[in-house]
Coordinates of C-alpha atoms in Angstrom, one line a residue:
Chain N
X220 CA 194.4 -128.2 -33.9
X221 CA 195.9 -129.9 -36.9
X222 CA 195.4 -133.6 -36.6
X223 CA 194.7 -137.0 -38.2
X224 CA 191.9 -138.8 -36.5
X225 CA 191.4 -142.6 -36.7
X226 CA 188.5 -144.6 -35.3
X227 CA 188.2 -146.9 -33.6
X228 CA 191.4 -147.1 -31.6
X229 CA 190.9 -150.7 -30.7
X230 CA 188.9 -153.3 -32.4
X231 CA 188.4 -157.1 -31.9
X232 CA 186.4 -158.8 -34.6
X233 CA 185.8 -162.3 -36.0
X234 CA 187.0 -163.7 -39.3
X235 CA 184.9 -162.7 -42.3
X236 CA 183.0 -159.9 -40.7
X237 CA 183.4 -156.7 -42.8
X238 CA 184.8 -153.7 -41.0
X239 CA 185.8 -150.1 -41.8
X240 CA 188.5 -148.0 -40.0
X241 CA 187.9 -144.4 -40.6
X242 CA 190.6 -141.7 -41.1
X243 CA 190.0 -138.0 -41.3
X244 CA 192.4 -135.0 -41.5
X245 CA 191.8 -131.3 -41.1
X246 CA 194.9 -129.9 -42.8
X247 CA 193.6 -129.9 -46.4
X248 CA 196.3 -132.4 -47.3
X249 CA 196.2 -134.0 -50.8
X250 CA 198.1 -137.1 -50.0
X251 CA 196.8 -139.8 -47.6
X252 CA 198.0 -143.3 -46.9
X253 CA 197.5 -146.4 -44.8
X254 CA 200.2 -148.4 -43.1
X255 CA 200.3 -151.5 -41.0
X256 CA 202.9 -152.0 -38.4
X257 CA 204.1 -155.4 -37.4
X258 CA 206.9 -156.4 -35.0
X259 CA 210.2 -156.8 -36.9
X260 CA 208.6 -155.6 -40.2
X261 CA 208.3 -151.9 -39.5
X262 CA 205.8 -149.8 -41.4
X263 CA 204.4 -151.2 -44.6
X264 CA 202.2 -149.1 -46.9
X265 CA 198.8 -150.7 -47.8
X266 CA 197.2 -148.1 -50.0
X267 CA 197.7 -144.4 -50.8
X268 CA 195.8 -141.6 -52.4
X269 CA 197.2 -138.6 -54.1
X270 CA 193.9 -136.7 -54.3
X271 CA 190.2 -137.2 -54.4
X272 CA 189.1 -140.3 -56.4
X273 CA 192.8 -141.2 -57.0
X274 CA 194.0 -144.3 -55.1
X275 CA 196.8 -146.7 -55.6
X276 CA 198.2 -149.9 -54.1
X277 CA 201.1 -149.8 -51.7
X278 CA 203.3 -152.7 -50.8
X279 CA 200.7 -154.9 -49.1
X280 CA 197.3 -154.2 -50.5
X281 CA 195.8 -157.7 -50.5
X282 CA 192.7 -158.0 -48.4
X283 CA 192.1 -154.3 -48.2
X284 CA 190.1 -151.6 -50.0
X285 CA 190.1 -147.9 -49.7
X286 CA 188.1 -145.0 -51.1
X287 CA 188.7 -141.2 -51.3
X288 CA 185.4 -139.5 -52.0
X289 CA 186.3 -136.4 -50.1
X290 CA 189.7 -134.8 -49.5
X291 CA 189.6 -135.1 -45.7
X292 CA 188.5 -138.8 -45.4
X293 CA 190.3 -142.0 -46.4
X294 CA 188.6 -145.0 -44.9
X295 CA 190.2 -148.5 -44.9
X296 CA 187.9 -151.4 -45.6
X297 CA 188.4 -155.0 -44.8
X298 CA 185.7 -156.9 -46.6
X299 CA 186.5 -160.3 -45.1
X300 CA 189.1 -159.9 -42.3
X301 CA 191.4 -162.8 -41.6
X302 CA 193.7 -163.4 -38.6
X303 CA 196.8 -162.4 -40.6
X304 CA 195.4 -158.9 -40.7
X305 CA 195.8 -158.6 -37.0
X306 CA 198.0 -155.6 -36.7
X307 CA 198.5 -152.0 -35.7
X308 CA 197.2 -149.6 -38.5
X309 CA 198.2 -146.0 -39.0
X310 CA 196.7 -143.5 -41.3
X311 CA 198.9 -140.6 -42.5
X312 CA 198.5 -137.4 -44.5
X313 CA 200.8 -134.8 -46.1
X314 CA 200.6 -132.0 -48.6
X315 CA 202.4 -134.3 -51.0
X316 CA 203.8 -137.7 -50.3
X317 CA 207.3 -136.4 -50.2
X318 CA 206.8 -133.9 -47.4
X319 CA 206.3 -134.4 -43.7
X320 CA 203.7 -137.0 -42.9
X321 CA 201.3 -136.5 -40.0
X322 CA 200.1 -139.8 -38.4
X323 CA 196.9 -140.7 -36.7
X324 CA 196.9 -142.3 -33.2
X325 CA 196.7 -145.8 -34.7
X326 CA 194.1 -148.6 -34.7
X327 CA 194.9 -151.9 -33.0
X328 CA 193.0 -154.6 -34.8
X329 CA 192.6 -158.2 -33.7
X330 CA 190.9 -160.7 -35.9
X331 CA 190.0 -164.0 -34.2
Chain A
X215 CA 213.5 -150.4 -56.0
X216 CA 214.1 -148.1 -53.1
X217 CA 214.9 -149.6 -49.7
X218 CA 215.9 -148.4 -46.3
X219 CA 218.1 -150.3 -43.9
X220 CA 218.4 -149.6 -40.2
X221 CA 221.2 -151.7 -38.9
X222 CA 220.4 -151.8 -35.2
X223 CA 217.1 -153.5 -34.3
X224 CA 217.4 -153.0 -30.6
X225 CA 219.7 -150.7 -28.8
X226 CA 220.1 -150.5 -25.0
X227 CA 222.0 -147.5 -23.4
X228 CA 222.4 -145.9 -20.1
X229 CA 221.4 -142.4 -19.4
X230 CA 223.9 -139.8 -20.6
X231 CA 225.5 -142.2 -23.1
X232 CA 225.9 -141.0 -26.7
X233 CA 223.6 -142.4 -29.4
X234 CA 224.1 -143.1 -33.0
X235 CA 221.5 -145.0 -35.1
X236 CA 222.4 -146.0 -38.5
X237 CA 220.3 -145.6 -41.6
X238 CA 221.3 -146.4 -45.2
X239 CA 219.1 -146.1 -48.3
X240 CA 219.4 -147.5 -51.8
X241 CA 218.6 -144.8 -54.4
X242 CA 221.1 -143.0 -56.5
X243 CA 219.1 -139.9 -57.2
X244 CA 218.0 -136.9 -55.1
X245 CA 216.2 -137.9 -51.9
X246 CA 214.2 -136.4 -49.0
X247 CA 215.2 -138.0 -45.7
X248 CA 213.3 -138.3 -42.4
X249 CA 213.6 -139.6 -38.9
X250 CA 210.4 -140.4 -37.0
X251 CA 210.0 -141.3 -33.4
X252 CA 207.3 -143.5 -31.9
X253 CA 207.0 -143.3 -28.1
X254 CA 205.4 -146.3 -26.3
X255 CA 201.8 -146.5 -27.2
X256 CA 201.8 -143.5 -29.4
X257 CA 201.8 -142.6 -33.1
X258 CA 204.8 -141.6 -35.2
X259 CA 206.0 -138.0 -34.9
X260 CA 208.6 -136.3 -37.1
X261 CA 212.0 -135.9 -35.4
X262 CA 213.8 -134.1 -38.2
X263 CA 214.0 -134.0 -42.0
X264 CA 216.5 -133.2 -44.7
X265 CA 215.5 -131.8 -48.1
X266 CA 218.5 -129.8 -49.2
X267 CA 221.2 -127.5 -47.9
X268 CA 223.4 -128.1 -44.8
X269 CA 223.8 -131.9 -44.5
X270 CA 223.8 -131.6 -40.7
X271 CA 220.2 -131.3 -39.6
X272 CA 219.1 -130.4 -36.2
X273 CA 215.7 -131.7 -34.9
X274 CA 213.7 -131.6 -31.7
X275 CA 214.9 -132.8 -28.3
X276 CA 218.6 -132.4 -29.1
X277 CA 218.6 -134.9 -31.9
X278 CA 220.6 -134.3 -35.1
X279 CA 221.3 -136.3 -38.3
X280 CA 224.0 -136.1 -40.9
X281 CA 223.3 -136.7 -44.6
X282 CA 226.4 -138.3 -46.3
X283 CA 225.5 -138.6 -49.9
X284 CA 228.6 -140.7 -50.8
X285 CA 227.7 -143.2 -48.2
X286 CA 223.9 -143.1 -48.9
X287 CA 223.5 -142.6 -45.1
X288 CA 221.4 -140.5 -42.8
X289 CA 222.5 -141.5 -39.3
X290 CA 220.7 -140.1 -36.2
X291 CA 222.8 -138.9 -33.2
X292 CA 222.3 -137.5 -29.8
X293 CA 225.2 -136.6 -27.5
X294 CA 223.6 -137.5 -24.2
X295 CA 220.4 -139.6 -24.1
X296 CA 217.7 -139.4 -21.4
X297 CA 215.3 -142.0 -20.1
X298 CA 212.5 -140.3 -21.9
X299 CA 214.2 -141.1 -25.3
X300 CA 213.1 -144.7 -24.9
X301 CA 211.1 -145.2 -28.1
X302 CA 211.2 -146.7 -31.5
X303 CA 213.0 -144.7 -34.3
X304 CA 212.2 -145.0 -38.0
X305 CA 214.3 -143.7 -40.8
X306 CA 212.4 -142.9 -44.0
X307 CA 213.3 -141.9 -47.6
X308 CA 211.5 -140.4 -50.5
X309 CA 213.0 -140.6 -54.0
X310 CA 212.4 -137.0 -55.1
X311 CA 211.1 -136.5 -58.6
X312 CA 210.3 -140.2 -58.9
X313 CA 207.1 -140.7 -56.9
X314 CA 205.4 -139.5 -53.7
X315 CA 206.1 -142.7 -51.8
X316 CA 207.9 -142.6 -48.5
X317 CA 209.7 -145.8 -47.7
X318 CA 210.3 -146.6 -44.0
X319 CA 213.0 -148.7 -42.4
X320 CA 212.0 -151.5 -40.1
X321 CA 212.8 -149.3 -37.0
X322 CA 215.2 -149.4 -34.1
X323 CA 213.9 -149.9 -30.6
X324 CA 215.9 -147.8 -28.2
X325 CA 215.8 -148.6 -24.5
X326 CA 217.4 -146.2 -22.1
X327 CA 218.3 -147.5 -18.6
X328 CA 217.8 -145.0 -15.8

């Protein structure tokens, strides 16, 4: 089954404790991206990747890192999480950014 | 810069009512257009898309959208809504031939009363 898998689905952590949210897709898509969803602000892109070893900043990259060492995986790293990063995070993939995006189930992150 | 505006933040309708959700974008060139739906507690799923051709696009679950180039609009419609249509709806735009970025609107929360 074609899918984008994110883990974990829910995470509560403390300020400053490094964490990684994993994202994996099985559709051989070149393009992957991370979004955060906040009430009233919609979806905002954090980082995106057009292919292996190619990543670029989206609209709200501060406080986040990503890597794309393999085509299927695109982890999101928070080196020192802060409470303003409490949000719902979605990973998405597509053949190219301009085609239909497939979304993961989301990761609800709370930083206390 | 590209932007997408969804005029209605929260819409409440009764079952069987007709629906129209507005979406306008700001880019003068060729665009790809999308509507996504997010049911409560779930991820975003594609409802319909427009790349070229007939500007009236039909999607899943009886939804349709019309691309009006002169108005920079891509409004979503459904003649008769159901309680199960309760969800958040996102319009999205990509400026073709410019970059691979898809810009999302802020979403419209639709609540259908049984």
